[in-house]
Amino acid sequence: MEHFNKPLTTLSIMLLLAPLLMATDPDPLQDFCVADLTGKTSVNGYPCKPASSVGDEFLFSSRATTGGDPTANPNGSNVTELDVSEWPGVNTLGVSTNRIDFAPGGVNPPHVHPRATEIGIVLRGELLVGVIGSLDSGYRYYSKVVRAGETFVIPRGLMHFQFNVGEDAATMVVSFNSQNPGIVFVPQSLFGSNPPIPTPVLVKALRVDTEVVELLKSKFTGGSAAPMNDNFADLCVGAW
């Protein structure tokens, strides 16, 4: 009778799966794959343009040499993106970068990158960089004022923000281990989703009055919040 060692087999399977569990973007299968943005994304990124049709421009970009106007944004910050949609040369390479400019008092609001770890360097000014841990850490808040020439790292999936605490404008450059790190802004996701999150859910979750939720929704939807469905409200109240 064949002997079956269950613990050993389980361990073997875990070892085989470990590289897949730890991976971020898939490894490239060619030297380069300049994205054909007219195509549809697949597991490894956009389809490649023919190598004969691309020159060495895929290696270089001047997009981040100047930033946008941070005062044109209500947050007082402007993001110059260099992910795959703006720099097709990073397609399949598992990297991307952003430049963020801040007006005095400007903020890059609390947000999450679901697909990448972030590492950054402050080029000028003084930024308060804050990171909020998960439930595992008791939602611990880590923060430091990062000055020109200093660096920081944001673990993948953790909520974080940057806030200009200096008297002058500030600039930072950040890089990601993904060609498309994604971003989820916490205020917009809660109060500006489409369609909106039902008000009773937010009232219960945030432990505030209905009026507060409606006010916050109006700030992120450009108008008054959508009326609440009576049937849904009755169901929620009954469930409480």
PDB file of C-alpha atoms in Angstrom:
ATOM      1  CA  MET A   1       0.000   0.000   0.000  1.00  0.00           C
ATOM      2  CA  GLU A   2       1.362   3.395  -0.976  1.00  0.00           C
ATOM      3  CA  HIS A   3       2.219   5.593   1.989  1.00  0.00           C
ATOM      4  CA  PHE A   4       0.727   9.108   1.938  1.00  0.00           C
ATOM      5  CA  ASN A   5       2.489  11.720   4.085  1.00  0.00           C
ATOM      6  CA  LYS A   6      -0.152  14.450   4.361  1.00  0.00           C
ATOM      7  CA  PRO A   7       1.956  17.059   6.258  1.00  0.00           C
ATOM      8  CA  LEU A   8       4.833  16.660   3.802  1.00  0.00           C
ATOM      9  CA  THR A   9       2.520  16.918   0.793  1.00  0.00           C
ATOM     10  CA  THR A  10       0.873  20.041   2.204  1.00  0.00           C
ATOM     11  CA  LEU A  11       4.271  21.614   2.790  1.00  0.00           C
ATOM     12  CA  SER A  12       5.330  20.788  -0.757  1.00  0.00           C
ATOM     13  CA  ILE A  13       2.221  22.454  -2.182  1.00  0.00           C
ATOM     14  CA  MET A  14       2.796  25.555  -0.049  1.00  0.00           C
ATOM     15  CA  LEU A  15       6.399  25.802  -1.255  1.00  0.00           C
ATOM     16  CA  LEU A  16       5.275  25.508  -4.862  1.00  0.00           C
ATOM     17  CA  LEU A  17       2.637  28.199  -4.389  1.00  0.00           C
ATOM     18  CA  ALA A  18       4.875  30.614  -2.429  1.00  0.00           C
ATOM     19  CA  PRO A  19       6.309  32.420  -5.485  1.00  0.00           C
ATOM     20  CA  LEU A  20       2.796  33.003  -6.809  1.00  0.00           C
ATOM     21  CA  LEU A  21       1.527  34.307  -3.478  1.00  0.00           C
ATOM     22  CA  MET A  22       4.433  36.740  -3.119  1.00  0.00           C
ATOM     23  CA  ALA A  23       4.390  38.028  -6.704  1.00  0.00           C
ATOM     24  CA  THR A  24       3.058  41.425  -7.719  1.00  0.00           C
ATOM     25  CA  ASP A  25       2.915  42.093 -11.461  1.00  0.00           C
ATOM     26  CA  PRO A  26       3.779  39.074 -13.627  1.00  0.00           C
ATOM     27  CA  ASP A  27       7.391  38.858 -14.772  1.00  0.00           C
ATOM     28  CA  PRO A  28       7.987  40.070 -18.339  1.00  0.00           C
ATOM     29  CA  LEU A  29       8.546  37.473 -21.026  1.00  0.00           C
ATOM     30  CA  GLN A  30      10.577  39.709 -23.342  1.00  0.00           C
ATOM     31  CA  ASP A  31      13.182  42.493 -23.182  1.00  0.00           C
ATOM     32  CA  PHE A  32      10.501  45.147 -23.508  1.00  0.00           C
ATOM     33  CA  CYS A  33       6.853  45.459 -24.502  1.00  0.00           C
ATOM     34  CA  VAL A  34       5.872  49.023 -25.322  1.00  0.00           C
ATOM     35  CA  ALA A  35       2.138  49.150 -24.665  1.00  0.00           C
ATOM     36  CA  ASP A  36      -0.348  49.392 -27.470  1.00  0.00           C
ATOM     37  CA  LEU A  37      -2.901  51.418 -25.530  1.00  0.00           C
ATOM     38  CA  THR A  38      -5.551  50.784 -28.156  1.00  0.00           C
ATOM     39  CA  GLY A  39      -5.590  47.119 -27.124  1.00  0.00           C
ATOM     40  CA  LYS A  40      -7.169  45.534 -24.075  1.00  0.00           C
ATOM     41  CA  THR A  41      -5.191  44.682 -20.959  1.00  0.00           C
ATOM     42  CA  SER A  42      -4.485  41.054 -20.178  1.00  0.00           C
ATOM     43  CA  VAL A  43      -2.805  39.313 -17.252  1.00  0.00           C
ATOM     44  CA  ASN A  44       0.637  40.615 -18.226  1.00  0.00           C
ATOM     45  CA  GLY A  45      -0.431  44.099 -19.304  1.00  0.00           C
ATOM     46  CA  TYR A  46      -1.301  45.694 -22.629  1.00  0.00           C
ATOM     47  CA  PRO A  47      -0.429  43.979 -25.913  1.00  0.00           C
ATOM     48  CA  CYS A  48       2.954  44.956 -27.364  1.00  0.00           C
ATOM     49  CA  LYS A  49       3.584  47.283 -30.248  1.00  0.00           C
ATOM     50  CA  PRO A  50       5.773  45.647 -32.906  1.00  0.00           C
ATOM     51  CA  ALA A  51       9.409  46.033 -31.858  1.00  0.00           C
ATOM     52  CA  SER A  52      10.221  47.444 -35.283  1.00  0.00           C
ATOM     53  CA  SER A  53       7.847  50.377 -34.723  1.00  0.00           C
ATOM     54  CA  VAL A  54       9.343  51.690 -31.464  1.00  0.00           C
ATOM     55  CA  GLY A  55      12.595  53.505 -30.907  1.00  0.00           C
ATOM     56  CA  ASP A  56      14.500  54.189 -27.711  1.00  0.00           C
ATOM     57  CA  GLU A  57      11.885  56.724 -26.575  1.00  0.00           C
ATOM     58  CA  PHE A  58      10.183  53.982 -24.548  1.00  0.00           C
ATOM     59  CA  LEU A  59      13.139  54.149 -22.128  1.00  0.00           C
ATOM     60  CA  PHE A  60      12.846  57.890 -21.449  1.00  0.00           C
ATOM     61  CA  SER A  61      10.224  60.423 -20.402  1.00  0.00           C
ATOM     62  CA  SER A  62      10.305  64.155 -19.667  1.00  0.00           C
ATOM     63  CA  ARG A  63       6.767  64.197 -18.293  1.00  0.00           C
ATOM     64  CA  ALA A  64       7.883  64.563 -14.657  1.00  0.00           C
ATOM     65  CA  THR A  65      10.281  67.467 -15.254  1.00  0.00           C
ATOM     66  CA  THR A  66       7.472  69.912 -14.503  1.00  0.00           C
ATOM     67  CA  GLY A  67       4.371  69.387 -12.425  1.00  0.00           C
ATOM     68  CA  GLY A  68       0.858  70.741 -12.692  1.00  0.00           C
ATOM     69  CA  ASP A  69      -0.706  73.564 -10.716  1.00  0.00           C
ATOM     70  CA  PRO A  70      -1.541  72.305  -7.200  1.00  0.00           C
ATOM     71  CA  THR A  71      -3.744  75.338  -6.506  1.00  0.00           C
ATOM     72  CA  ALA A  72      -6.169  74.202  -9.212  1.00  0.00           C
ATOM     73  CA  ASN A  73      -7.120  71.223  -7.034  1.00  0.00           C
ATOM     74  CA  PRO A  74      -9.284  71.626  -3.892  1.00  0.00           C
ATOM     75  CA  ASN A  75      -6.733  69.485  -2.044  1.00  0.00           C
ATOM     76  CA  GLY A  76      -3.863  71.828  -2.910  1.00  0.00           C
ATOM     77  CA  SER A  77      -1.904  69.051  -4.630  1.00  0.00           C
ATOM     78  CA  ASN A  78      -1.316  67.854  -8.176  1.00  0.00           C
ATOM     79  CA  VAL A  79      -0.274  64.355  -9.285  1.00  0.00           C
ATOM     80  CA  THR A  80       1.709  63.866 -12.488  1.00  0.00           C
ATOM     81  CA  GLU A  81       1.261  60.183 -13.243  1.00  0.00           C
ATOM     82  CA  LEU A  82       3.725  57.955 -15.038  1.00  0.00           C
ATOM     83  CA  ASP A  83       1.951  54.633 -14.933  1.00  0.00           C
ATOM     84  CA  VAL A  84       1.511  52.474 -18.014  1.00  0.00           C
ATOM     85  CA  SER A  85      -1.280  54.658 -19.398  1.00  0.00           C
ATOM     86  CA  GLU A  86       1.040  57.692 -19.440  1.00  0.00           C
ATOM     87  CA  TRP A  87       4.355  55.921 -20.092  1.00  0.00           C
ATOM     88  CA  PRO A  88       3.712  52.871 -22.303  1.00  0.00           C
ATOM     89  CA  GLY A  89       7.341  51.791 -21.972  1.00  0.00           C
ATOM     90  CA  VAL A  90       6.781  50.455 -18.454  1.00  0.00           C
ATOM     91  CA  ASN A  91       4.269  47.912 -19.748  1.00  0.00           C
ATOM     92  CA  THR A  92       4.984  44.441 -18.261  1.00  0.00           C
ATOM     93  CA  LEU A  93       7.985  45.756 -16.282  1.00  0.00           C
ATOM     94  CA  GLY A  94       6.212  45.997 -12.926  1.00  0.00           C
ATOM     95  CA  VAL A  95       7.272  49.583 -12.162  1.00  0.00           C
ATOM     96  CA  SER A  96       5.837  53.096 -12.398  1.00  0.00           C
ATOM     97  CA  THR A  97       6.353  56.501 -10.839  1.00  0.00           C
ATOM     98  CA  ASN A  98       4.489  59.700  -9.939  1.00  0.00           C
ATOM     99  CA  ARG A  99       5.433  63.279  -9.217  1.00  0.00           C
ATOM    100  CA  ILE A 100       3.292  65.134  -6.679  1.00  0.00           C
ATOM    101  CA  ASP A 101       3.406  68.910  -6.181  1.00  0.00           C
ATOM    102  CA  PHE A 102       1.933  70.596  -3.109  1.00  0.00           C
ATOM    103  CA  ALA A 103       0.875  74.150  -2.444  1.00  0.00           C
ATOM    104  CA  PRO A 104       1.487  75.386   1.118  1.00  0.00           C
ATOM    105  CA  GLY A 105      -1.033  73.522   3.257  1.00  0.00           C
ATOM    106  CA  GLY A 106      -1.794  71.104   0.418  1.00  0.00           C
ATOM    107  CA  VAL A 107      -2.627  67.468   1.058  1.00  0.00           C
ATOM    108  CA  ASN A 108      -2.564  64.204  -0.862  1.00  0.00           C
ATOM    109  CA  PRO A 109      -5.658  62.815   0.892  1.00  0.00           C
ATOM    110  CA  PRO A 110      -5.783  59.454   2.695  1.00  0.00           C
ATOM    111  CA  HIS A 111      -5.649  56.727   0.069  1.00  0.00           C
ATOM    112  CA  VAL A 112      -4.589  53.157  -0.644  1.00  0.00           C
ATOM    113  CA  HIS A 113      -2.641  51.549  -3.494  1.00  0.00           C
ATOM    114  CA  PRO A 114      -4.157  48.063  -3.741  1.00  0.00           C
ATOM    115  CA  ARG A 115      -1.542  46.639  -6.089  1.00  0.00           C
ATOM    116  CA  ALA A 116       1.803  48.119  -5.059  1.00  0.00           C
ATOM    117  CA  THR A 117       4.271  49.121  -2.386  1.00  0.00           C
ATOM    118  CA  GLU A 118       5.350  52.771  -2.658  1.00  0.00           C
ATOM    119  CA  ILE A 119       8.753  54.336  -2.033  1.00  0.00           C
ATOM    120  CA  GLY A 120       9.298  58.069  -2.255  1.00  0.00           C
ATOM    121  CA  ILE A 121      11.775  60.898  -1.932  1.00  0.00           C
ATOM    122  CA  VAL A 122      11.000  64.510  -1.069  1.00  0.00           C
ATOM    123  CA  LEU A 123      12.686  66.845  -3.558  1.00  0.00           C
ATOM    124  CA  ARG A 124      11.808  70.129  -1.844  1.00  0.00           C
ATOM    125  CA  GLY A 125       9.832  71.320   1.132  1.00  0.00           C
ATOM    126  CA  GLU A 126       8.585  69.496   4.211  1.00  0.00           C
ATOM    127  CA  LEU A 127       5.878  66.835   4.095  1.00  0.00           C
ATOM    128  CA  LEU A 128       4.131  65.114   6.959  1.00  0.00           C
ATOM    129  CA  VAL A 129       3.867  61.500   5.780  1.00  0.00           C
ATOM    130  CA  GLY A 130       1.353  59.379   7.652  1.00  0.00           C
ATOM    131  CA  VAL A 131       0.668  55.650   7.435  1.00  0.00           C
ATOM    132  CA  ILE A 132      -2.171  53.815   9.183  1.00  0.00           C
ATOM    133  CA  GLY A 133      -1.655  50.157   9.992  1.00  0.00           C
ATOM    134  CA  SER A 134      -4.295  47.472   9.619  1.00  0.00           C
ATOM    135  CA  LEU A 135      -6.323  45.783  12.341  1.00  0.00           C
ATOM    136  CA  ASP A 136      -3.261  43.601  13.013  1.00  0.00           C
ATOM    137  CA  SER A 137      -1.504  46.659  14.463  1.00  0.00           C
ATOM    138  CA  GLY A 138      -4.588  48.065  16.140  1.00  0.00           C
ATOM    139  CA  TYR A 139      -4.797  50.696  13.384  1.00  0.00           C
ATOM    140  CA  ARG A 140      -1.585  52.249  14.628  1.00  0.00           C
ATOM    141  CA  TYR A 141      -0.696  55.615  13.115  1.00  0.00           C
ATOM    142  CA  TYR A 142       2.920  56.102  11.994  1.00  0.00           C
ATOM    143  CA  SER A 143       4.100  59.550  10.900  1.00  0.00           C
ATOM    144  CA  LYS A 144       7.128  61.737  10.361  1.00  0.00           C
ATOM    145  CA  VAL A 145       7.959  65.070   8.770  1.00  0.00           C
ATOM    146  CA  VAL A 146      10.065  64.144   5.738  1.00  0.00           C
ATOM    147  CA  ARG A 147      12.330  66.863   4.346  1.00  0.00           C
ATOM    148  CA  ALA A 148      14.156  67.396   1.063  1.00  0.00           C
ATOM    149  CA  GLY A 149      16.509  64.505   0.336  1.00  0.00           C
ATOM    150  CA  GLU A 150      14.799  62.136   2.770  1.00  0.00           C
ATOM    151  CA  THR A 151      12.850  59.025   1.811  1.00  0.00           C
ATOM    152  CA  PHE A 152       9.879  56.981   2.975  1.00  0.00           C
ATOM    153  CA  VAL A 153       8.159  53.697   2.173  1.00  0.00           C
ATOM    154  CA  ILE A 154       4.458  52.802   2.205  1.00  0.00           C
ATOM    155  CA  PRO A 155       3.648  49.080   2.477  1.00  0.00           C
ATOM    156  CA  ARG A 156       1.222  47.757  -0.098  1.00  0.00           C
ATOM    157  CA  GLY A 157      -2.436  48.207   0.761  1.00  0.00           C
ATOM    158  CA  LEU A 158      -1.990  50.474   3.809  1.00  0.00           C
ATOM    159  CA  MET A 159      -3.821  53.781   4.038  1.00  0.00           C
ATOM    160  CA  HIS A 160      -1.518  56.820   3.918  1.00  0.00           C
ATOM    161  CA  PHE A 161      -1.324  60.528   3.131  1.00  0.00           C
ATOM    162  CA  GLN A 162       1.130  63.388   2.649  1.00  0.00           C
ATOM    163  CA  PHE A 163       0.562  66.924   3.954  1.00  0.00           C
ATOM    164  CA  ASN A 164       2.670  70.003   3.271  1.00  0.00           C
ATOM    165  CA  VAL A 165       3.555  71.408   6.689  1.00  0.00           C
ATOM    166  CA  GLY A 166       6.108  73.910   5.362  1.00  0.00           C
ATOM    167  CA  GLU A 167       5.607  77.542   4.437  1.00  0.00           C
ATOM    168  CA  ASP A 168       6.635  76.973   0.810  1.00  0.00           C
ATOM    169  CA  ALA A 169       5.628  74.650  -2.021  1.00  0.00           C
ATOM    170  CA  ALA A 170       6.777  71.036  -1.806  1.00  0.00           C
ATOM    171  CA  THR A 171       7.480  68.285  -4.329  1.00  0.00           C
ATOM    172  CA  MET A 172       8.014  64.553  -4.034  1.00  0.00           C
ATOM    173  CA  VAL A 173       8.585  61.686  -6.448  1.00  0.00           C
ATOM    174  CA  VAL A 174       7.297  58.205  -5.664  1.00  0.00           C
ATOM    175  CA  SER A 175       7.814  54.845  -7.348  1.00  0.00           C
ATOM    176  CA  PHE A 176       5.745  51.656  -7.303  1.00  0.00           C
ATOM    177  CA  ASN A 177       6.447  47.982  -7.913  1.00  0.00           C
ATOM    178  CA  SER A 178       3.559  47.832 -10.373  1.00  0.00           C
ATOM    179  CA  GLN A 179       2.940  49.323 -13.789  1.00  0.00           C
ATOM    180  CA  ASN A 180      -0.578  50.153 -12.595  1.00  0.00           C
ATOM    181  CA  PRO A 181      -0.639  50.460  -8.783  1.00  0.00           C
ATOM    182  CA  GLY A 182      -4.214  51.657  -8.597  1.00  0.00           C
ATOM    183  CA  ILE A 183      -5.513  54.166  -6.075  1.00  0.00           C
ATOM    184  CA  VAL A 184      -8.509  54.309  -3.752  1.00  0.00           C
ATOM    185  CA  PHE A 185      -9.114  57.710  -2.144  1.00  0.00           C
ATOM    186  CA  VAL A 186     -10.884  57.127   1.145  1.00  0.00           C
ATOM    187  CA  PRO A 187     -13.140  60.242   1.199  1.00  0.00           C
ATOM    188  CA  GLN A 188     -14.245  59.792  -2.415  1.00  0.00           C
ATOM    189  CA  SER A 189     -14.858  56.067  -2.025  1.00  0.00           C
ATOM    190  CA  LEU A 190     -17.066  56.611   1.025  1.00  0.00           C
ATOM    191  CA  PHE A 191     -18.982  59.728  -0.014  1.00  0.00           C
ATOM    192  CA  GLY A 192     -18.595  59.976  -3.783  1.00  0.00           C
ATOM    193  CA  SER A 193     -19.156  56.421  -5.008  1.00  0.00           C
ATOM    194  CA  ASN A 194     -21.395  55.809  -8.005  1.00  0.00           C
ATOM    195  CA  PRO A 195     -24.043  54.769  -7.199  1.00  0.00           C
ATOM    196  CA  PRO A 196     -23.768  56.126  -3.658  1.00  0.00           C
ATOM    197  CA  ILE A 197     -23.379  53.962  -0.580  1.00  0.00           C
ATOM    198  CA  PRO A 198     -26.777  53.975   1.182  1.00  0.00           C
ATOM    199  CA  THR A 199     -26.900  56.646   3.857  1.00  0.00           C
ATOM    200  CA  PRO A 200     -28.052  54.258   6.650  1.00  0.00           C
ATOM    201  CA  VAL A 201     -24.922  52.176   6.110  1.00  0.00           C
ATOM    202  CA  LEU A 202     -22.640  55.193   6.577  1.00  0.00           C
ATOM    203  CA  VAL A 203     -24.674  56.525   9.505  1.00  0.00           C
ATOM    204  CA  LYS A 204     -24.239  53.218  11.306  1.00  0.00           C
ATOM    205  CA  ALA A 205     -20.606  52.681  10.311  1.00  0.00           C
ATOM    206  CA  LEU A 206     -19.418  56.204  11.114  1.00  0.00           C
ATOM    207  CA  ARG A 207     -21.694  56.698  14.144  1.00  0.00           C
ATOM    208  CA  VAL A 208     -22.864  60.116  13.036  1.00  0.00           C
ATOM    209  CA  ASP A 209     -26.224  61.693  12.223  1.00  0.00           C
ATOM    210  CA  THR A 210     -27.868  61.427   8.833  1.00  0.00           C
ATOM    211  CA  GLU A 211     -27.355  65.145   8.237  1.00  0.00           C
ATOM    212  CA  VAL A 212     -23.583  64.768   8.567  1.00  0.00           C
ATOM    213  CA  VAL A 213     -23.482  61.966   6.000  1.00  0.00           C
ATOM    214  CA  GLU A 214     -25.675  63.910   3.575  1.00  0.00           C
ATOM    215  CA  LEU A 215     -23.428  66.965   3.943  1.00  0.00           C
ATOM    216  CA  LEU A 216     -20.302  64.939   3.251  1.00  0.00           C
ATOM    217  CA  LYS A 217     -21.909  63.270   0.252  1.00  0.00           C
ATOM    218  CA  SER A 218     -22.754  66.683  -1.183  1.00  0.00           C
ATOM    219  CA  LYS A 219     -19.091  67.704  -0.942  1.00  0.00           C
ATOM    220  CA  PHE A 220     -17.940  64.794  -3.123  1.00  0.00           C
ATOM    221  CA  THR A 221     -20.818  64.502  -5.584  1.00  0.00           C
ATOM    222  CA  GLY A 222     -21.082  68.158  -6.566  1.00  0.00           C
ATOM    223  CA  GLY A 223     -24.644  68.409  -5.370  1.00  0.00           C
ATOM    224  CA  SER A 224     -27.161  67.086  -2.917  1.00  0.00           C
ATOM    225  CA  ALA A 225     -26.952  63.404  -2.113  1.00  0.00           C
ATOM    226  CA  ALA A 226     -29.332  61.026  -3.847  1.00  0.00           C
ATOM    227  CA  PRO A 227     -32.604  60.459  -1.965  1.00  0.00           C
ATOM    228  CA  MET A 228     -32.666  57.393   0.227  1.00  0.00           C
ATOM    229  CA  ASN A 229     -34.745  54.432  -0.893  1.00  0.00           C
ATOM    230  CA  ASP A 230     -37.534  54.045   1.677  1.00  0.00           C
ATOM    231  CA  ASN A 231     -37.715  50.280   1.368  1.00  0.00           C
ATOM    232  CA  PHE A 232     -33.986  49.935   1.842  1.00  0.00           C
ATOM    233  CA  ALA A 233     -34.104  52.260   4.859  1.00  0.00           C
ATOM    234  CA  ASP A 234     -36.872  50.163   6.418  1.00  0.00           C
ATOM    235  CA  LEU A 235     -34.849  46.998   5.886  1.00  0.00           C
ATOM    236  CA  CYS A 236     -31.782  48.562   7.473  1.00  0.00           C
ATOM    237  CA  VAL A 237     -33.684  49.872  10.457  1.00  0.00           C
ATOM    238  CA  GLY A 238     -35.252  46.465  10.945  1.00  0.00           C
ATOM    239  CA  ALA A 239     -31.859  44.784  10.791  1.00  0.00           C
ATOM    240  CA  TRP A 240     -30.445  47.121  13.431  1.00  0.00           C
TER     241      TRP A 240
END
